[in-house]
Coordinates of C-alpha atoms in Angstrom, one line a residue:
X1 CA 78.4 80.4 111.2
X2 CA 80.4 78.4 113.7
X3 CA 83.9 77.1 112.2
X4 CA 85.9 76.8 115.3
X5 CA 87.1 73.1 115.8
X6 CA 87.1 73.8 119.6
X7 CA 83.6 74.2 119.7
X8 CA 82.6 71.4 117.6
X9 CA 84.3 68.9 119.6
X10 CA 82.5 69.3 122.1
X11 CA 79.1 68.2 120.7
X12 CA 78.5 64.9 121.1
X13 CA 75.9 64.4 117.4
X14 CA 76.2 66.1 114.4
X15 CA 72.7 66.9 112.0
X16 CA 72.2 67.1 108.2
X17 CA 68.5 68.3 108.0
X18 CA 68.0 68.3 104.3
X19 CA 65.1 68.3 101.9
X20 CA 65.6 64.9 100.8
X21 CA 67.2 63.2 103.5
X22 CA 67.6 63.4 107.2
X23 CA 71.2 62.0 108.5
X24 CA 71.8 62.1 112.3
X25 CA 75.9 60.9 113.4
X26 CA 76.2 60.6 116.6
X27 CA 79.8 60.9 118.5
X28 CA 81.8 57.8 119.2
X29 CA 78.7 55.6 116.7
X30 CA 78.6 56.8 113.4
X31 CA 75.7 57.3 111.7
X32 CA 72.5 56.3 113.0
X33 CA 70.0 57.8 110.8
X34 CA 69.8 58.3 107.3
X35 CA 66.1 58.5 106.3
X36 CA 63.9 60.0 104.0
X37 CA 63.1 64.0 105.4
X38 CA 58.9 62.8 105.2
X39 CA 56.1 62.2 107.3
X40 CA 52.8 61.4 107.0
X41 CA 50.0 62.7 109.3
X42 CA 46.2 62.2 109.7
X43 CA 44.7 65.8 109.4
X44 CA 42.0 64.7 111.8
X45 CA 43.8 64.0 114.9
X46 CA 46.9 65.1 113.9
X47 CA 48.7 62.0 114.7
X48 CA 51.6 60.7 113.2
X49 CA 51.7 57.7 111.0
X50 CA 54.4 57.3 109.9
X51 CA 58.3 58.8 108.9
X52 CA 61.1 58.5 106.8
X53 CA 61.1 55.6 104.0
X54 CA 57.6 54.3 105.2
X55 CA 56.0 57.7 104.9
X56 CA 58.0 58.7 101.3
X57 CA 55.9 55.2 100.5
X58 CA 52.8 56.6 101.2
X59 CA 53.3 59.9 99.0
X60 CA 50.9 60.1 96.0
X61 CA 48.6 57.1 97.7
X62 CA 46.9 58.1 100.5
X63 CA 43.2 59.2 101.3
X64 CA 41.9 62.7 101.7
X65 CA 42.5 62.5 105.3
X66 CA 46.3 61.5 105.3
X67 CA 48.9 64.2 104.3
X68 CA 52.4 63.0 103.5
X69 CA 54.5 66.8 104.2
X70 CA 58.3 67.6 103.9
X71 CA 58.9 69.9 106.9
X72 CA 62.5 71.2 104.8
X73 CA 62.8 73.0 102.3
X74 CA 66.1 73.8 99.9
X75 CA 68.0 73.3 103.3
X76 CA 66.1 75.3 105.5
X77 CA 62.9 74.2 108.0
X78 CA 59.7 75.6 107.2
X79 CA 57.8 73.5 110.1
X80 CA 59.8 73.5 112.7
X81 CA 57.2 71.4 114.9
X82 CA 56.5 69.2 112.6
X83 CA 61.0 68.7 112.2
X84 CA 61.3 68.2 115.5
X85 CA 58.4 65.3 116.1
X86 CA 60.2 64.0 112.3
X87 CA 63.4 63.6 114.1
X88 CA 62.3 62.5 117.4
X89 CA 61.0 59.6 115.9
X90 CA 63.9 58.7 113.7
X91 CA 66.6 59.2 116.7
X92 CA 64.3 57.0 118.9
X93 CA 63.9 56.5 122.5
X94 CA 67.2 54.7 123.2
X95 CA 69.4 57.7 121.6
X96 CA 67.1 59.9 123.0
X97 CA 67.3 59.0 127.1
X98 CA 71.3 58.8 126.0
X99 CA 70.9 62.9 125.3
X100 CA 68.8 63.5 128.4
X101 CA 71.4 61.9 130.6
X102 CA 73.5 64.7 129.8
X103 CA 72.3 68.2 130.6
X104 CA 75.1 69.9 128.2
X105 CA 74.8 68.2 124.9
X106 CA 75.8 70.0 121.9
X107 CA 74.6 69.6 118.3
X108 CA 75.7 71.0 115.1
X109 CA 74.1 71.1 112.0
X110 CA 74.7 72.0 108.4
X111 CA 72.7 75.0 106.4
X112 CA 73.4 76.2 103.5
X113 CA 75.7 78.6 102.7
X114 CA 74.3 82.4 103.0
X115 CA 71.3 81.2 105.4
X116 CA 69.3 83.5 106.5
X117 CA 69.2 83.8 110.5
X118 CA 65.3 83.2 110.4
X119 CA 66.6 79.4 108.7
X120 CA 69.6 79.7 111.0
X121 CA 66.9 80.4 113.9
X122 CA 64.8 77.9 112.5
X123 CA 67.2 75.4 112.8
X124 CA 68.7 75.9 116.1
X125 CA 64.7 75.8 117.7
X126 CA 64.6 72.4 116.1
X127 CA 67.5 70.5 117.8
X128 CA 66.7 72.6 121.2
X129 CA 63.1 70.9 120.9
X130 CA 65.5 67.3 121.2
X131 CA 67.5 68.7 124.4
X132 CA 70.0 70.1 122.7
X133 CA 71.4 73.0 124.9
X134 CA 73.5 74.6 122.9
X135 CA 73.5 74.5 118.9
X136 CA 76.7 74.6 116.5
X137 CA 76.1 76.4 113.0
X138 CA 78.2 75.0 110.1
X139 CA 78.1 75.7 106.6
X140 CA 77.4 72.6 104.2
X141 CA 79.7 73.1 102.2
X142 CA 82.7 73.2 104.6
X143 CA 81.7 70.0 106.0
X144 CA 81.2 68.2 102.7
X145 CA 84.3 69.4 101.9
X146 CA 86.2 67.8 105.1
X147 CA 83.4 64.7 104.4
X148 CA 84.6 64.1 100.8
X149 CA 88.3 64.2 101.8
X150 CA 89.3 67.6 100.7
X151 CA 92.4 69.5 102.9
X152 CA 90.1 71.9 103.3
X153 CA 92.8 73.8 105.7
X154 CA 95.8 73.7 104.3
X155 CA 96.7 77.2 101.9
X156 CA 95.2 75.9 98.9
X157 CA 92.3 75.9 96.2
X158 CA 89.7 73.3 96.7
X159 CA 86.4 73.6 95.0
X160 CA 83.5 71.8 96.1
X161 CA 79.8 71.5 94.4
X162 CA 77.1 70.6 96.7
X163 CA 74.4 69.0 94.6
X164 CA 71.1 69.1 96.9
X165 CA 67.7 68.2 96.3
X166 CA 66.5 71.8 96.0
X167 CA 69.3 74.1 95.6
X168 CA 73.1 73.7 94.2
X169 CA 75.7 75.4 95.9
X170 CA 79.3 76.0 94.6
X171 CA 82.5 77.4 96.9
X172 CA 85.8 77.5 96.3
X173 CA 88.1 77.1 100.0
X174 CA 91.2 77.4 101.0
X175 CA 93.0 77.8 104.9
X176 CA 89.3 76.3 106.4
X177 CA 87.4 79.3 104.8
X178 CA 85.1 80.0 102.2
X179 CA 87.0 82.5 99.8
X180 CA 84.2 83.1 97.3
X181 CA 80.4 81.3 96.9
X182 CA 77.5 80.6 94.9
X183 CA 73.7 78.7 95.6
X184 CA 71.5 78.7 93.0
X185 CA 67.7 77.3 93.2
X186 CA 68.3 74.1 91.0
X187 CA 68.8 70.3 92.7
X188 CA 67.0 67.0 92.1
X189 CA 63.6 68.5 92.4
X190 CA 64.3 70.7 89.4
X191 CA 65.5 67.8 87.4
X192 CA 62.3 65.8 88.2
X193 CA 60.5 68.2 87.2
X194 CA 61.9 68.7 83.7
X195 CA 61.7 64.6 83.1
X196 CA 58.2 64.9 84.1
X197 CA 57.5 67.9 81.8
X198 CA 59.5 66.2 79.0
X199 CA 57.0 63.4 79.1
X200 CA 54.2 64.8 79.2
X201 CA 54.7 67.5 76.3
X202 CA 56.2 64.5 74.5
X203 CA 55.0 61.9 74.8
X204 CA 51.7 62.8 76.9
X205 CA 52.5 60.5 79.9
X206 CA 51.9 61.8 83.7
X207 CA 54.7 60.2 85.5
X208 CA 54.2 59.3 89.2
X209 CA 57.4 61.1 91.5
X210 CA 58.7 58.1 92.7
X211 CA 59.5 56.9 89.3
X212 CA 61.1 59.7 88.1
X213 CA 64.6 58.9 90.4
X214 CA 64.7 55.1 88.9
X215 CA 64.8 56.8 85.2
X216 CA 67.8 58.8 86.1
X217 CA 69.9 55.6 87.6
X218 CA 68.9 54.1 83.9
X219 CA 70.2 57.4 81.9
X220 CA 73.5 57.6 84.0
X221 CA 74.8 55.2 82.1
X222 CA 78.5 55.3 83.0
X223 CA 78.8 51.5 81.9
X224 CA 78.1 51.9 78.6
X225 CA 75.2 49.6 78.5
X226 CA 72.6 51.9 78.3
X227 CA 69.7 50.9 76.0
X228 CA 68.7 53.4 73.6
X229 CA 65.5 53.7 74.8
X230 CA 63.4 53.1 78.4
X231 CA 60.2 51.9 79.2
X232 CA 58.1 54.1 81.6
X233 CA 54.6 53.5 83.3
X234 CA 52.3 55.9 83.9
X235 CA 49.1 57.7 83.1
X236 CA 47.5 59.1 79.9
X237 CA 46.6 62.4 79.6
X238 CA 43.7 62.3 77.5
X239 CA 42.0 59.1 78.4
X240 CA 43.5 58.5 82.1
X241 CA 44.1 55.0 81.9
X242 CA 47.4 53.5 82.6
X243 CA 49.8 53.5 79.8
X244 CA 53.6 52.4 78.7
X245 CA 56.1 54.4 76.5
X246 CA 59.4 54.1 75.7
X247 CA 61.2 57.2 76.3
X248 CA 64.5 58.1 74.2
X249 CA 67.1 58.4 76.6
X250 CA 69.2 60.7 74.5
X251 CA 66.3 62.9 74.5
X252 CA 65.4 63.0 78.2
X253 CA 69.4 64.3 78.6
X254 CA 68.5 67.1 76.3
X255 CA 65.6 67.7 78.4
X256 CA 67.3 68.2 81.7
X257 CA 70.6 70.3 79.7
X258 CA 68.7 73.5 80.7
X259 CA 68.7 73.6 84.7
X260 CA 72.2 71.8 84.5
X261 CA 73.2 75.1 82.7
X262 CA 72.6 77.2 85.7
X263 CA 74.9 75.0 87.6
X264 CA 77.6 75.9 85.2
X265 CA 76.9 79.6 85.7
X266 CA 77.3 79.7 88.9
X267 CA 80.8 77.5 88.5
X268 CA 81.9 80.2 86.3
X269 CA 80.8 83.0 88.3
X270 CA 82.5 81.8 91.4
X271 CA 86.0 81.0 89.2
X272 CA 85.6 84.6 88.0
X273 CA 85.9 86.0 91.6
X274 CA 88.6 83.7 93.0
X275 CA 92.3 85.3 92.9
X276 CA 94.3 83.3 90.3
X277 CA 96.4 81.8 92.1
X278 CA 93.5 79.6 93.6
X279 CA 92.3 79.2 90.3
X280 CA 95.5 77.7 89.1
X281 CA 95.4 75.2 92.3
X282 CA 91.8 74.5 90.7
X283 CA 93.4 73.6 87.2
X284 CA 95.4 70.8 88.8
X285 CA 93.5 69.4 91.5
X286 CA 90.1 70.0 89.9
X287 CA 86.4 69.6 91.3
X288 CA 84.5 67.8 93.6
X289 CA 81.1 67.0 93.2
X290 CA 79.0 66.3 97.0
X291 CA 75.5 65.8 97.7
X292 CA 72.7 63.7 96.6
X293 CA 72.4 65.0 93.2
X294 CA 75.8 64.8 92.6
X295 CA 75.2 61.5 90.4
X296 CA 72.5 63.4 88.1
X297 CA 73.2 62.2 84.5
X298 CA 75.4 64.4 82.6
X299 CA 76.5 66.2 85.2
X300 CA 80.3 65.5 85.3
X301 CA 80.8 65.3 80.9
X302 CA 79.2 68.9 81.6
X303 CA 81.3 70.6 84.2
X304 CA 84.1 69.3 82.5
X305 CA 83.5 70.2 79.1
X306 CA 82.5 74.2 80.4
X307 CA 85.6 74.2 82.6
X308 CA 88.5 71.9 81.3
X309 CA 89.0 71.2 84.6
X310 CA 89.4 67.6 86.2
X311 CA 86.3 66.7 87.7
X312 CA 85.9 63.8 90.8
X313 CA 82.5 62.6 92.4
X314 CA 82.9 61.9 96.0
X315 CA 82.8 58.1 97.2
X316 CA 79.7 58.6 99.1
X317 CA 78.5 62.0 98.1
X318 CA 75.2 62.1 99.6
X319 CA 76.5 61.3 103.2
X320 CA 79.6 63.8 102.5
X321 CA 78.4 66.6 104.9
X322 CA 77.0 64.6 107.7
X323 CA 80.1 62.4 107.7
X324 CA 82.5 65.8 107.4
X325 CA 80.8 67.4 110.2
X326 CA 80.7 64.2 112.2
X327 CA 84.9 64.1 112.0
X328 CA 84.7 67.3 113.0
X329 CA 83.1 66.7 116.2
X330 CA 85.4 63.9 116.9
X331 CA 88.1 65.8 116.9
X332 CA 89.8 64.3 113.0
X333 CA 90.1 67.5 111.7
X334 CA 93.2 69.4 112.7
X335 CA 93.9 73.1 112.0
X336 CA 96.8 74.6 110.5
X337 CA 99.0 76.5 112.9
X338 CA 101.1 79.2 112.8
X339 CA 103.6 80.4 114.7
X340 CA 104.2 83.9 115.3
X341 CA 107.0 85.4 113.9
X342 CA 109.5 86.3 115.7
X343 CA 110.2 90.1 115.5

């Protein structure tokens, strides 16, 4: 993937096409969108209803005839027509005539680490569908590296886990490169899923999605002020009818212990196959938690207490890779440079 700064500064809007959220910066204006990766569609005429935050509204609560579908998945497009009429509604018609006006513009965009080239493909036929004439590969964990304020260039360790919705990835840099990586197949989605499971096997309540993301705000807890237990609304399982419960918080953390655990592993296995020199770097300045999920409950205590190592959460960590990969493009990022030696 593309990690020359040469190149990158001379797109002009920078792309974050995640299975969450969509985040669009454009050069010289910041972000301009930052929207639910959704859209709703009537299967009869195949128009589009609706996108982003209004569509994610609609999931779970529309007729037979309306279809609310997520064209990414973990990172990478799996409806690449369906992307492209996603983002050409978010950008919008002013943005857009800006990009016709010029008949070179560049994007980049972030994949995940270890993309395939049909996602890599996948990707580049999406922004080409907005005009896009030439399209800039970047790993996201580089650019949530730059985004959550790492010196990602200089000769040193810095670690950085990318928390996603669908998959976690975990690299250790150093000199603007990735010296050794990990993604493994656990984000937000997995943790929903094991609240979910927990209550129904517990407490035999059917949980709608959307409420599933509010209950893990309430177990973060960093205040301290944390009740004991939650109420939840949802659904019986026997009798169907709508039902309230209050859920042990303590108990829904043991609940999602499990996928956090592959997280660790895949910490550890990327330590294991760092030299130790890096690793000592690591053992002062620590790790960096980025990405959406980076605020799951238990997820800091956890990396911690497995490593020993400090551990930071970004500022912003679910804008860190759009916002990296937007100073990249506007030229903030500047490499290290050596000069030859003389002989």
């Amino acid at each position: 993937m593309t990690i020359s700064l040469a190149q990158l500064r001379r797109c002009s809007a920078a792309v974050d096409l995640g299975a969450a959220r969509t985040r669009v910066y454009v050069k010289n204006q910041g972000l301009v969108v930052d929207e639910p990766t959704v859209a709703a569609i009537n299967t009869r005429t195949g128009a589009l209803l609706a996108v982003g935050a209004q569509a994610e509204v609609m999931d779970g609560r529309t007729p037979d005839y309306i279809r609310v579908v997520r064209p990414v998945s973990g990172g990478t497009v799996v409806d690449i027509d369906m992307a492209q009429r996603l983002l050409r509604t978010l950008v919008g018609d002013k943005l857009r005539k800006t990009w016709r006006r010029r008949p070179t513009m560049r994007a980049a965009v972030c994949l995940p680490y270890g993309s395939e080239p049909l996602a890599q493909r996948a990707a580049v036929e999406t922004l080409t569908g907005l005009g896009a004439r030439r399209v800039e590969l970047v790993d996201t964990l580089v650019a949530a590296a730059v985004g959550s304020g790492l010196p990602v260039e200089q000769p040193e360790a810095t670690m950085i886990v990318v928390c996603g919705a669908g998959t976690t990835q975990v690299a250790v840099l150093s000199l603007g490169s990735i010296v050794a990586a990990e993604t493994v197949p656990v984000g937000g989605n997995a943790i929903d899923h094991a609240v979910v499971q927990h209550l129904r096997l517990h407490h035999e309540l059917m949980l709608a999605g959307q409420a599933v993301r509010p209950l893990q705000l309430i177990l973060s807890g960093g205040d301290g002020l944390t009740p004991g237990s939650t109420e939840v609304h949802g659904r019986d399982v026997v009798s169907g009818m709508a039902r309230s419960v209050h859920v042990d918080t303590e108990r829904v953390r043991d609940a999602i212990t499990t996928p956090l655990t592959a997280i660790l592993d895949s910490i550890g296995a990327v330590l294991r196959r760092c030299p130790p020199d890096l690793v000592a770097d690591l053992g002062e300045r620590g790790i960096m938690l980025a990405g959406g999920s980076a605020l799951i409950p238990g997820l800091e205590p956890m990396i911690h207490q497995a490593t020993t190592m400090p551990v930071h959460t970004a500022d912003r960590p679910d804008t860190c890779a759009v916002m990296g990969l937007g100073a990249m493009i506007e030229g903030k990022v500047q490499p290290l440079h050596f000069d030859p030696m003389a002989s």
